[in-house]
Tab-separated table of C-alpha atoms and ligand atoms in Angstrom:
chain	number	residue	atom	x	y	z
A	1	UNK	CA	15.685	4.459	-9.840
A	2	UNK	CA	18.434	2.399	-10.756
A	3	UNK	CA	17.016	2.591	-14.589
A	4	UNK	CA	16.619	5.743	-14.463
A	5	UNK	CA	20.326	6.428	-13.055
A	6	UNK	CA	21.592	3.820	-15.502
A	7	UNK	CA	20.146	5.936	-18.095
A	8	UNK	CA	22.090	9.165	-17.062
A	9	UNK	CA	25.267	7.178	-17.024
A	10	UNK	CA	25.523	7.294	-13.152
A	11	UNK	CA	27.557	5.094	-11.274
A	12	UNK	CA	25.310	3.767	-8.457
A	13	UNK	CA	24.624	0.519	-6.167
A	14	UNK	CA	21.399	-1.164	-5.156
A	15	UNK	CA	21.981	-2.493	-1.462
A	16	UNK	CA	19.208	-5.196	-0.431
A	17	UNK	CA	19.068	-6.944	2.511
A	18	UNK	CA	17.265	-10.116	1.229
A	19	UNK	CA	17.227	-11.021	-2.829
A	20	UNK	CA	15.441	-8.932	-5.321
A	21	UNK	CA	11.635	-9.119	-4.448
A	22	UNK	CA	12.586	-9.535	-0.775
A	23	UNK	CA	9.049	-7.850	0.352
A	24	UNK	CA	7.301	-9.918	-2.411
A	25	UNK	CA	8.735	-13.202	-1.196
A	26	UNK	CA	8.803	-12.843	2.254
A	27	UNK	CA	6.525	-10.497	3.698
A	28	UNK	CA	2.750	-11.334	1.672
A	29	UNK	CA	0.263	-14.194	1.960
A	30	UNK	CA	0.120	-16.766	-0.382
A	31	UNK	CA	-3.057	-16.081	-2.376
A	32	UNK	CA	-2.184	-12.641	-2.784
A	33	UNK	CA	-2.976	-11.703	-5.844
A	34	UNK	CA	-1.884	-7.974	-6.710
A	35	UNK	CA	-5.009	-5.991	-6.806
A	36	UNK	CA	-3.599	-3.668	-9.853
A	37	UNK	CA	-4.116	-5.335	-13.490
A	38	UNK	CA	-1.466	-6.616	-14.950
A	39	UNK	CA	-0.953	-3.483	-17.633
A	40	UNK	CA	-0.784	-1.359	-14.314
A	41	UNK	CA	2.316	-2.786	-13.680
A	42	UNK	CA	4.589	-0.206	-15.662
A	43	UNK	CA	8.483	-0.263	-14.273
A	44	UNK	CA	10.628	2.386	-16.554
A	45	UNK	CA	11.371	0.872	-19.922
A	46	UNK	CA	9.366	-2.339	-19.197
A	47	UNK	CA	5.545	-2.698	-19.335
A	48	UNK	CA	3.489	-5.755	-19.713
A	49	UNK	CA	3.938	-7.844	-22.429
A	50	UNK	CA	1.585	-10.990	-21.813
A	51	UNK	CA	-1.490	-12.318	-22.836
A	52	UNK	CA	-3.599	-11.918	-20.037
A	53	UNK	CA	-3.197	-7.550	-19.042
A	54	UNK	CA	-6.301	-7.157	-17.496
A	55	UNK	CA	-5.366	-10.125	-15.073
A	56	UNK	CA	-3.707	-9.946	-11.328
A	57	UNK	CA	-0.480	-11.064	-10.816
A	58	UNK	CA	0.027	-13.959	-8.318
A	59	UNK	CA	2.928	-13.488	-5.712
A	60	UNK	CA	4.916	-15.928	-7.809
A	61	UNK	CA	4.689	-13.939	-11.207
A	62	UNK	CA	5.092	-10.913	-9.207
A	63	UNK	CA	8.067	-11.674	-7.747
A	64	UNK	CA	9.121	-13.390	-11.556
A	65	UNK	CA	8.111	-9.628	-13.200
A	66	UNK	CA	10.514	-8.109	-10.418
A	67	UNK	CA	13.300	-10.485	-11.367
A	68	UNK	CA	13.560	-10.353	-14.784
A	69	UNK	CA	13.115	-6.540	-14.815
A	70	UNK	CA	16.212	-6.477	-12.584
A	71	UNK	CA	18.072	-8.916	-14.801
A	72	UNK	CA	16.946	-6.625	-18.113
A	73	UNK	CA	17.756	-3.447	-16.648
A	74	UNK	CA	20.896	-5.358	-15.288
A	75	UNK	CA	20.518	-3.133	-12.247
A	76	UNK	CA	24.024	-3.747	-9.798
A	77	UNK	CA	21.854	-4.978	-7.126
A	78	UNK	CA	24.176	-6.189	-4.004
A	79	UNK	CA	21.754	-8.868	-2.343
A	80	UNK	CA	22.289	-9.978	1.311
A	81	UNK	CA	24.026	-6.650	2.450
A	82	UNK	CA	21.744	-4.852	5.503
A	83	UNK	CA	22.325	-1.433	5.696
A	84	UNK	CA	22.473	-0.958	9.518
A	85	UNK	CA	23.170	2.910	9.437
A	86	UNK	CA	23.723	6.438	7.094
A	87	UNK	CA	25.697	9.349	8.388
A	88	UNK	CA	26.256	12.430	6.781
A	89	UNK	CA	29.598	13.388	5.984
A	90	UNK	CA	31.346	16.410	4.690
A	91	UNK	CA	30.694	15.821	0.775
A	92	UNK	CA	28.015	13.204	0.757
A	93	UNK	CA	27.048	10.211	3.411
A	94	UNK	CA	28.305	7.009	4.818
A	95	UNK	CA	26.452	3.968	4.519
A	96	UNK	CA	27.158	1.139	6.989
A	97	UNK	CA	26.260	-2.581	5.983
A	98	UNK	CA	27.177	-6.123	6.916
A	99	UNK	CA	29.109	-6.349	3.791
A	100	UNK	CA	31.599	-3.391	4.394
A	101	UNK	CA	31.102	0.435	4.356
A	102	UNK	CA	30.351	2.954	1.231
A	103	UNK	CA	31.252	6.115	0.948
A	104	UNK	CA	28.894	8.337	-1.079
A	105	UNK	CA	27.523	11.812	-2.347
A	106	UNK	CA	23.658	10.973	-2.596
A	107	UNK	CA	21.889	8.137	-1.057
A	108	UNK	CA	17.825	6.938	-2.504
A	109	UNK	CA	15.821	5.541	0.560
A	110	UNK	CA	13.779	2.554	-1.040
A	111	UNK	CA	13.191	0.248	1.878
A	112	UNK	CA	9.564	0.604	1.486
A	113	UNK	CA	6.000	1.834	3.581
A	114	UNK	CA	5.303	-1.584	4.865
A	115	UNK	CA	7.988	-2.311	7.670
A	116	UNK	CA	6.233	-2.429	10.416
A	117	UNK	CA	2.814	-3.882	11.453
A	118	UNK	CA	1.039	-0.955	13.160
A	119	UNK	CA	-0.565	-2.635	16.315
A	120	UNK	CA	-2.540	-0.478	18.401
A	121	UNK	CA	-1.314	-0.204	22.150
A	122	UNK	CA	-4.268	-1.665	23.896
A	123	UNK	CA	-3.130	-5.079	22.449
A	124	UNK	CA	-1.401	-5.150	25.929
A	125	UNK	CA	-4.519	-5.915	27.217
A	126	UNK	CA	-5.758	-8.537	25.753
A	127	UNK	CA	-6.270	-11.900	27.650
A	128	UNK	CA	-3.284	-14.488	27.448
A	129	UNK	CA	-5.840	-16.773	25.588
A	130	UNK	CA	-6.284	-14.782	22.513
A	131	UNK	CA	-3.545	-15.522	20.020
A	132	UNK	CA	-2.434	-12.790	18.074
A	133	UNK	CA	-0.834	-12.267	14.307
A	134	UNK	CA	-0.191	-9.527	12.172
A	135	UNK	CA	-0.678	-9.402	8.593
A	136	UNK	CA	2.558	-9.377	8.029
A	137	UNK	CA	3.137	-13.130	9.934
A	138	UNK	CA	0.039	-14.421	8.479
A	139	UNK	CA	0.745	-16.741	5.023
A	140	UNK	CA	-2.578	-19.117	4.691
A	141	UNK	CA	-5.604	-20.278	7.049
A	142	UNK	CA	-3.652	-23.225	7.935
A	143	UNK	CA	-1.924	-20.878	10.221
A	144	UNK	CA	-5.080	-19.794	12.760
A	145	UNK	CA	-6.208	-22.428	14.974
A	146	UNK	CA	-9.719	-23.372	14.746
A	147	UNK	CA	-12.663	-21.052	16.394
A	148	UNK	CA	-13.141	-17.382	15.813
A	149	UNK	CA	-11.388	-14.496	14.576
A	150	UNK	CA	-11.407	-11.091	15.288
A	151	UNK	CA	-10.066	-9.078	12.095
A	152	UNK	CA	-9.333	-5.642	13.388
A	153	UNK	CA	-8.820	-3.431	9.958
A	154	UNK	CA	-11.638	-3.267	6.687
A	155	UNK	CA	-8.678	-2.155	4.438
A	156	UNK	CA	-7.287	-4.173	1.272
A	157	UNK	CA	-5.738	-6.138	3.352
A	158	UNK	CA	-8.248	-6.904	6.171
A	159	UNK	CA	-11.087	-7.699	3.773
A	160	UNK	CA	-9.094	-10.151	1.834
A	161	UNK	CA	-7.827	-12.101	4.912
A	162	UNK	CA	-11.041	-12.011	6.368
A	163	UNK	CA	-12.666	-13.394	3.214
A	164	UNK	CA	-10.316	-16.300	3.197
A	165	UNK	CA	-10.581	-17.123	6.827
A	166	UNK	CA	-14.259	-16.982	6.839
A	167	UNK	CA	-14.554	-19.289	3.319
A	168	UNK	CA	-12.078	-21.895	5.483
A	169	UNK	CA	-14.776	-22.101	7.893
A	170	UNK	CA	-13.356	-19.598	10.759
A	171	UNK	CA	-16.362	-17.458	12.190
A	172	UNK	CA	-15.101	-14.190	11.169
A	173	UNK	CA	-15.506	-10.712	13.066
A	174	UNK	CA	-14.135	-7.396	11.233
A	175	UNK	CA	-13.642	-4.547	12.946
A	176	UNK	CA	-14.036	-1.834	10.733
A	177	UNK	CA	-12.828	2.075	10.895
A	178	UNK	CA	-12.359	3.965	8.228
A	179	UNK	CA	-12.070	2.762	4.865
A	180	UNK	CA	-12.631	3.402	1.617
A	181	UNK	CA	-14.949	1.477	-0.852
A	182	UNK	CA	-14.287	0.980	-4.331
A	183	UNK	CA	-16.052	-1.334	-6.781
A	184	UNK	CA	-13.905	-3.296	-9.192
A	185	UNK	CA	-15.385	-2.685	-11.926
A	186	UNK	CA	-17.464	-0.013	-12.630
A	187	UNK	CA	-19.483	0.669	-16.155
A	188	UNK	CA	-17.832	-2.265	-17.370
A	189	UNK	CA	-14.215	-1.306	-16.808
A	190	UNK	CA	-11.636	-2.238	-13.923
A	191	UNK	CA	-11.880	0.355	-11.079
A	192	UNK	CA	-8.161	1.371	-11.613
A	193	UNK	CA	-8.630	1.722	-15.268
A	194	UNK	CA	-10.753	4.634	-14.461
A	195	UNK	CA	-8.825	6.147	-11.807
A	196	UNK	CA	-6.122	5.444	-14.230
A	197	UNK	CA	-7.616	7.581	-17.740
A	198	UNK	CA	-9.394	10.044	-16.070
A	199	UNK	CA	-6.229	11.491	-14.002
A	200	UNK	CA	-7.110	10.784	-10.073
A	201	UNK	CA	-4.193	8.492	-9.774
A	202	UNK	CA	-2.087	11.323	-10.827
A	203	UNK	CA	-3.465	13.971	-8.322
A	204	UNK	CA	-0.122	15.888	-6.933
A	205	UNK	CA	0.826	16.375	-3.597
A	206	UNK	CA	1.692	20.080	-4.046
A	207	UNK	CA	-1.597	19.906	-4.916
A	208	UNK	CA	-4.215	18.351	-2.178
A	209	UNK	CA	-5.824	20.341	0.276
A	210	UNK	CA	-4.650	18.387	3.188
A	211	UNK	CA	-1.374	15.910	2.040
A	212	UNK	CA	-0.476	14.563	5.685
A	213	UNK	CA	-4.057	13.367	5.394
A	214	UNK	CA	-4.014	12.590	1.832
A	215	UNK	CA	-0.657	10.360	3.083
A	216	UNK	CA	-2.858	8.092	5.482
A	217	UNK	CA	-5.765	7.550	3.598
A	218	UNK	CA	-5.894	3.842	3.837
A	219	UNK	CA	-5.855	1.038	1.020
A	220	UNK	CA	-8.897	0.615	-1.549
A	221	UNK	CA	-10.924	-2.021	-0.307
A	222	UNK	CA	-10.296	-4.156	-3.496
A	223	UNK	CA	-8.852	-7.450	-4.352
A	224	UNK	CA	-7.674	-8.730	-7.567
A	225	UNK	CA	-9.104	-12.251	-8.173
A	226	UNK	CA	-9.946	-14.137	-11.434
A	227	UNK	CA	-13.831	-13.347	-11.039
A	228	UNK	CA	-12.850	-9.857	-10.404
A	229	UNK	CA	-15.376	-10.024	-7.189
A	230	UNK	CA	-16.151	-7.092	-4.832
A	231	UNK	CA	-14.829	-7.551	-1.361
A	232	UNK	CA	-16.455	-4.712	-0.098
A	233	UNK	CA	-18.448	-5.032	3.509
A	234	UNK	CA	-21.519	-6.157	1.816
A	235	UNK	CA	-19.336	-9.016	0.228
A	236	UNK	CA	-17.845	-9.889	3.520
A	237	UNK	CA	-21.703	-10.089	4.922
A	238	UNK	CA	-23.009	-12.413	2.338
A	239	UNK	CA	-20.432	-14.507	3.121
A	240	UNK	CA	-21.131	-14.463	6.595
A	241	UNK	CA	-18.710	-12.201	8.171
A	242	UNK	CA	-20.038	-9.981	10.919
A	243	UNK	CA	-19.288	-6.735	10.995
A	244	UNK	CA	-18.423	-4.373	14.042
A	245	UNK	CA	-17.268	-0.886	15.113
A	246	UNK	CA	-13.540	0.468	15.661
A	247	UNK	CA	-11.167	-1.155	18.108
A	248	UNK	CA	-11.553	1.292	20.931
A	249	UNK	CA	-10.257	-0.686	24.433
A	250	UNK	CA	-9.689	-3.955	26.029
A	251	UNK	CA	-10.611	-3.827	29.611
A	252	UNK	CA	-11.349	-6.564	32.029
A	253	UNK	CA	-11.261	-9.312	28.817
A	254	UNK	CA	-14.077	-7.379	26.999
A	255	UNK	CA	-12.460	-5.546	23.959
A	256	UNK	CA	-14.868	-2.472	23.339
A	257	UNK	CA	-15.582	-0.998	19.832
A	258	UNK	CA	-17.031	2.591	19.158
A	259	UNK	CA	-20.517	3.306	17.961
A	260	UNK	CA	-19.294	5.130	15.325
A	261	UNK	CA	-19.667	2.210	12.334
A	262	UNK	CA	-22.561	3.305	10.651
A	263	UNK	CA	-21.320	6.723	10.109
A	264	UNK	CA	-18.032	5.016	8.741
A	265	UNK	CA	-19.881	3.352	6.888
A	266	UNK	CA	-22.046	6.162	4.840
A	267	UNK	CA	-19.113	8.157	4.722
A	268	UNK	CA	-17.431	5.355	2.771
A	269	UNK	CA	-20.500	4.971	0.536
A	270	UNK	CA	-20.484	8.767	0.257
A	271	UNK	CA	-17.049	9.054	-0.936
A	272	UNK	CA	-17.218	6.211	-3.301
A	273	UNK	CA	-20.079	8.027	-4.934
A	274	UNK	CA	-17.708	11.420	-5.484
A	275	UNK	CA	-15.081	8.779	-6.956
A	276	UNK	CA	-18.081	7.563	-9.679
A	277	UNK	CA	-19.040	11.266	-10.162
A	278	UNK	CA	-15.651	11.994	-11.313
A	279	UNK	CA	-15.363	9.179	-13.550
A	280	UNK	CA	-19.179	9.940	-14.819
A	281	UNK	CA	-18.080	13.886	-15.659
A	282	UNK	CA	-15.138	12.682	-17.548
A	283	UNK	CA	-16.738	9.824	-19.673
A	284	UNK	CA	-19.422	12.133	-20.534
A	285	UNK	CA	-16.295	14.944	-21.697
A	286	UNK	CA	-14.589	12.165	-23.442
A	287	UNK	CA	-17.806	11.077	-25.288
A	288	UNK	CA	-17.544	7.852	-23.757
A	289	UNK	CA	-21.135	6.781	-22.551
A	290	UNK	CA	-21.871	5.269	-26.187
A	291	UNK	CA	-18.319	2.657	-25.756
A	292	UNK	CA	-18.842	1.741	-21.693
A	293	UNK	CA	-21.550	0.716	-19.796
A	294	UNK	CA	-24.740	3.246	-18.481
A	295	UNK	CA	-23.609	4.897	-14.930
A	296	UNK	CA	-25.527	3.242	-12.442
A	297	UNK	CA	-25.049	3.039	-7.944
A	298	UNK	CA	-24.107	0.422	-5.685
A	299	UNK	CA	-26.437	-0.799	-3.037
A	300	UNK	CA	-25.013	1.206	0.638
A	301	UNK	CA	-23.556	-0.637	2.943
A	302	UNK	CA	-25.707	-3.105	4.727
A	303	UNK	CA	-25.406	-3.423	8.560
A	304	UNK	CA	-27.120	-5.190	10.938
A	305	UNK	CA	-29.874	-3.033	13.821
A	306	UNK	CA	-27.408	-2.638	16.324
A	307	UNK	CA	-23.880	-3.787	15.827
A	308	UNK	CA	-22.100	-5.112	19.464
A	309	UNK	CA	-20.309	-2.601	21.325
A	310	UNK	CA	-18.644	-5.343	23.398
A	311	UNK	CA	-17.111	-9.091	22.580
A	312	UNK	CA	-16.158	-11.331	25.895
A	313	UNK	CA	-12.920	-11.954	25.206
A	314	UNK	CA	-12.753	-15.204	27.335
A	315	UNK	CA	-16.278	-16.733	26.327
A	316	UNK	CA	-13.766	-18.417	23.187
A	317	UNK	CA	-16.028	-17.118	20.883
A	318	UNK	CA	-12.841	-15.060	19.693
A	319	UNK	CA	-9.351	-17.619	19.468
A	320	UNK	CA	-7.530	-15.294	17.322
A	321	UNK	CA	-6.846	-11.658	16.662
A	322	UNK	CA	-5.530	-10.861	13.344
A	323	UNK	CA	-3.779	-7.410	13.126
A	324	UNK	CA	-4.842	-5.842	9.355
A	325	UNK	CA	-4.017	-1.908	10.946
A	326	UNK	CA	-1.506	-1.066	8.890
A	327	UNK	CA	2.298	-0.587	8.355
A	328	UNK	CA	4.887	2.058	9.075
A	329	UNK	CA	8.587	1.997	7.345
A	330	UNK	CA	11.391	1.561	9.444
A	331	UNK	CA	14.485	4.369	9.988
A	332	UNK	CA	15.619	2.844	12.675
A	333	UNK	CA	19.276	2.847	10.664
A	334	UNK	CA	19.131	6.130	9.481
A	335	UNK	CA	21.703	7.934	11.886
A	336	UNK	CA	20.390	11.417	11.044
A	337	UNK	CA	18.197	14.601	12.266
A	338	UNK	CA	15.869	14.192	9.396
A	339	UNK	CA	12.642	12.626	11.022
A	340	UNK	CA	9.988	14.500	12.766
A	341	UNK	CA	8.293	14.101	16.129
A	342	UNK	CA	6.176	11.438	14.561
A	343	UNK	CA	9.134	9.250	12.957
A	344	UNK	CA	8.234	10.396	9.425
A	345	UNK	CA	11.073	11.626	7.351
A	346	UNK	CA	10.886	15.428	6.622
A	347	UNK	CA	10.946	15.847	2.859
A	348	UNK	CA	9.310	17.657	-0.114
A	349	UNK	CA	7.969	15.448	-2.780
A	350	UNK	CA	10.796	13.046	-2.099
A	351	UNK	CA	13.584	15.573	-1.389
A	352	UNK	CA	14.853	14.705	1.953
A	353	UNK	CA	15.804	17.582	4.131
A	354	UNK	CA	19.174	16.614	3.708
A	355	UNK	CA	21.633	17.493	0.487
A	356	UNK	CA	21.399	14.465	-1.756
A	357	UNK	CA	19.382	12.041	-0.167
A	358	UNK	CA	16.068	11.106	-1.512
A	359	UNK	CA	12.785	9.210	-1.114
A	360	UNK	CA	10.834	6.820	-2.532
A	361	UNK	CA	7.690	4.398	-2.255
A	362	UNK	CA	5.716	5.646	0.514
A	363	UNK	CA	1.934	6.787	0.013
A	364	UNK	CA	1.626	10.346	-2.399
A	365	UNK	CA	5.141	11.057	-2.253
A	366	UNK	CA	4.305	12.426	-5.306
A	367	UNK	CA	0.992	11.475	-6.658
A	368	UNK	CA	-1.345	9.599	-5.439
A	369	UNK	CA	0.206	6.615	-7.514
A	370	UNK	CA	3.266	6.443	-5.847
A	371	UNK	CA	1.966	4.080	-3.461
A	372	UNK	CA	1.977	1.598	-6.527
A	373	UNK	CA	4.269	-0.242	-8.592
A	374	UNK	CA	3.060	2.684	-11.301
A	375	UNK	CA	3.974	5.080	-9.229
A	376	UNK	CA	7.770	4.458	-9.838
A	377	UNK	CA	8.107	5.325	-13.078
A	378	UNK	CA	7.152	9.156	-12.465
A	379	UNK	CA	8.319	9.686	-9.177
A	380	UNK	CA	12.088	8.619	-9.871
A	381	UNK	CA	12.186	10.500	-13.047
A	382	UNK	CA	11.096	13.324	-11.308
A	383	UNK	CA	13.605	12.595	-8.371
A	384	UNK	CA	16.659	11.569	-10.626
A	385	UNK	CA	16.449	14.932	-12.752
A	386	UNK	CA	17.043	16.124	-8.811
A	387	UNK	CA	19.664	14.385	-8.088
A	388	UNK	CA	21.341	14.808	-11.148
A	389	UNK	CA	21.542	18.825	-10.760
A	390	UNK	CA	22.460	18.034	-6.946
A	391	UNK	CA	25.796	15.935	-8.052
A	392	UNK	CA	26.351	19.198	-11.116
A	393	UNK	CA	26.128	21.028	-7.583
A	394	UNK	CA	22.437	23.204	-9.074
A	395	UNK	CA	20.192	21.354	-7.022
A	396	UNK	CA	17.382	23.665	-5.438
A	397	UNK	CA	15.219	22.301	-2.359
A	398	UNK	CA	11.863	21.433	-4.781
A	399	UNK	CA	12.285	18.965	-6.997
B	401	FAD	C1	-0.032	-6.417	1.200
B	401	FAD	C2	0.390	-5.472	0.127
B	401	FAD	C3	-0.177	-5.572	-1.133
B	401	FAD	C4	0.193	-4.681	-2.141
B	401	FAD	N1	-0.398	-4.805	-3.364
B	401	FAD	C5	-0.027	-3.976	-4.363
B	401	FAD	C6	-0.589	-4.094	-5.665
B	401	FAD	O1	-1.469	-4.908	-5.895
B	401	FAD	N2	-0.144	-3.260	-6.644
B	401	FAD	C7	0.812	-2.310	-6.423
B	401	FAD	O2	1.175	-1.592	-7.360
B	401	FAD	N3	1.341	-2.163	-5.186
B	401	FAD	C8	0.946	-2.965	-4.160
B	401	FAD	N4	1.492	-2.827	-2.921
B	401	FAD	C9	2.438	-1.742	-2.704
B	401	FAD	C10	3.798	-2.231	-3.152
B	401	FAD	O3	4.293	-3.094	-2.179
B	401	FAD	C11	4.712	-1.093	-3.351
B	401	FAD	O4	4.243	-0.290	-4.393
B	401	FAD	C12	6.093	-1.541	-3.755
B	401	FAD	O5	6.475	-2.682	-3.066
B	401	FAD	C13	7.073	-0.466	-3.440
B	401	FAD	O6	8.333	-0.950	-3.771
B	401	FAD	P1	9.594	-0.522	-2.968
B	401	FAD	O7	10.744	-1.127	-3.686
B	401	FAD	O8	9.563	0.944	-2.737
B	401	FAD	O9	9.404	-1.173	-1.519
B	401	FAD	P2	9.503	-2.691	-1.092
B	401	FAD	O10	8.882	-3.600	-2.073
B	401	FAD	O11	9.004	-2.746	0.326
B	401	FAD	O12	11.066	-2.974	-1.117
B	401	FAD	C14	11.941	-2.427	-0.154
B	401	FAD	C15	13.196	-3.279	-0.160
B	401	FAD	O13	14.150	-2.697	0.713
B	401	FAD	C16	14.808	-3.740	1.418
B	401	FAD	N5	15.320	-3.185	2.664
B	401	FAD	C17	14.614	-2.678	3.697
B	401	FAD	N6	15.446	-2.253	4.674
B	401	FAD	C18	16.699	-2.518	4.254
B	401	FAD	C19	17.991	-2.320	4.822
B	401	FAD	N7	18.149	-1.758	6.039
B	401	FAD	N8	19.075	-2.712	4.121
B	401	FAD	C20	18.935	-3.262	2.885
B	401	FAD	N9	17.724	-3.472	2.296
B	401	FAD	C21	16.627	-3.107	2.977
B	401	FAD	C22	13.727	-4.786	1.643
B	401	FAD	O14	14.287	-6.050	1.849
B	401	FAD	C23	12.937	-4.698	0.338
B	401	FAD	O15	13.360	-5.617	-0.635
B	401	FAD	C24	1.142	-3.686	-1.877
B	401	FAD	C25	1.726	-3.593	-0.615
B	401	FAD	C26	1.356	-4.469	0.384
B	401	FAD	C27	1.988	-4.340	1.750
């Protein structure tokens, strides 16, 4: 946004409470590798210039690309200043911060989707021997004392952690509810090349049949590693990791999981199927099948007779529960009627439902990029043009 406003010759401010890369330095595991290529990585005005763009980024060249696009852009980026609230005012809002106070007519939100680990509420229950760490705490196996863990969550981020916990010899349990399977490469191309070309990353969000659902689908199950591996739930398996249901209860030290997996699971094999239809239908319209691979299937999801319903909680079978459920952002500082009963902010495509202030970087704001580093590039266009009629006082509600 700050390009983008830079571009229009508007005087702005980027307030962050850490450095640049904050959530990149602070907040991810160490072997996270970014599970978009490298050429995926598209900021406005800057794309990939390296050798390798069909490569993942570790966090260290991640948090290097963020840097030096910051420096290039030379984006007025006040580090170490909180914001701890926004108020409206008559012509524009206030913006409180440990650093002093700014007054101002429009205000971008870009703190991010991924404040707050999501634990569920039965975690209450759980027996004072189980430890317990979110995704968010967790840097490297080193971390988890020895004996079994418990990964509650089959998303990107659950599958990975459980992968590296099981290959550091930690008896690994994944609960798994709904997720969604995705090879990574398909017909000889990365998985997000496809969605890429053939448009799905750009589906709108004035133009899915259900958005607030569309807006908690969670994470591909994908990982970006050198040997561009699967680490789908038939991965996990062959690497020893058992699977079980959803995370229902904890009662009396048994923590209870629903019977539903197997559906889960052939839904999730079902829906990965549509995905390779769609790319199928639009290699065959762009004459492709002679230049990429023949279509083919992946093997369903193997599970064993009858998955446990139950795990003793005080047998120590389990030492650990690792929370992979999920994030929420935080607006705990944002000093205005603008969030629903749920906590969400109430906005259209990014347009908050208040004069001037704007959204970014939360799941299909937009598109169902905007989750991504790519998604930036469209979304504060898009939002900018907005703002830009809103300070020339033509602003309209859709932006
Ligand atoms: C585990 C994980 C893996 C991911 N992998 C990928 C990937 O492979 N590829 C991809 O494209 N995307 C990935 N994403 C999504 C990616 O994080 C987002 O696309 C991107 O970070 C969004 O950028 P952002 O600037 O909107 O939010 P963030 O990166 O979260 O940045 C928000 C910034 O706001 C600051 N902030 C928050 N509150 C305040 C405050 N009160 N005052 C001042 N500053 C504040 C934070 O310090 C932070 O620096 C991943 C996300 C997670 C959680």
């Amino acid at each position: 946004m700050s390009w983008q406003l830079t571009q229009r010759s508007i005087d702005h401010v980027v307030l962050e409470r850490g450095e640049v890369a904050h959530s990149w330095k602070t907040e991810r595991w160490r072997s996270l590798r970014l599970l978009t290529p490298s050429w995926q990585s598209r900021l406005p005005g800057y794309g990939y210039e390296g050798a390798d763009p069909d490569g993942f980024r570790t966090m260290p060249e991640t948090i290097a690309f963020l840097e030096t696009y910051a420096k290039v852009i030379s984006a007025p980026v006040r580090e170490h200043t909180t914001v701890s609230s926004v108020r409206r005012t008559d012509d524009g809002y206030e913006v409180t911060t440990d650093q002093g106070t700014w007054q101002c007519r429009t205000v971008v939100i870009a703190t991010g989707a991924c404040n707050i680990p999501m634990v569920p509420a039965l975690a209450a229950a759980l027996p004072s021997e189980i430890r317990t760490m979110t995704a968010l705490e967790y840097k490297g196996p080193e971390q988890v004392e020895p004996g079994g863990v418990l990964v509650v969550g089959a998303s990107a981020t659950g599958t990975q952690i459980a992968e590296e916990l099981q290959r550091a010899g930690h008896p690994v349990t994944i609960s798994v509810g709904e997720h969604v399977r995705v090879p990574r490469t398909y017909r000889g191309r990365d998985i997000q090349w496809w969605m890429d070309k053939c448009g799905v990353l750009d589906d709108r969000y004035d133009e899915v049949d259900d958005l607030v659902r569309a807006r908690h689908v969670p994470s591909l199950q994908l990982a970006g590693s050198t040997d561009r591996r699967d680490v789908d739930l038939n991965h996990l398996s062959g690497l020893g990791v058992r699977h079980i249901g959803r995370l229902a209860n904890v009662t009396d030290g048994k923590a209870q999981f629903s019977g539903s997996l197997r559906n889960l699971c052939e839904l999730a094999d079902l829906k990965m199927n549509r995905l390779l239809e769609r790319i199928d239908v639009w290699a065959a319209e762009q004459e492709l099948d002679g230049d990429v691979e023949p279509h083919h299937r992946f093997d369903a999801t193997r599970l064993e007779d009858s998955p446990p319903l139950e795990l003793k909680l005080k047998s120590g079978e389990i030492r650990t529960i690792l929370w992979a459920t999920g994030y929420r952002p935080d607006y705990s500082w944002l000093e205005m009627p603008v969030l629903d009963r749920k906590g969400r902010l109430r906005h259209e495509g990014g347009v908050v439902e208040s004069p001037g202030m704007y959204l970014l970087g939360i799941p299909f704001l937009r598109r169902r990029k905007s989750s991504l580093i790519d998604g930036a590039a469209d979304d504060t266009k898009v939002l900018c043009e907005h703002l830009v009629r809103t300070l020339d006082g033509k602003a309209e509600v859709h932006a």
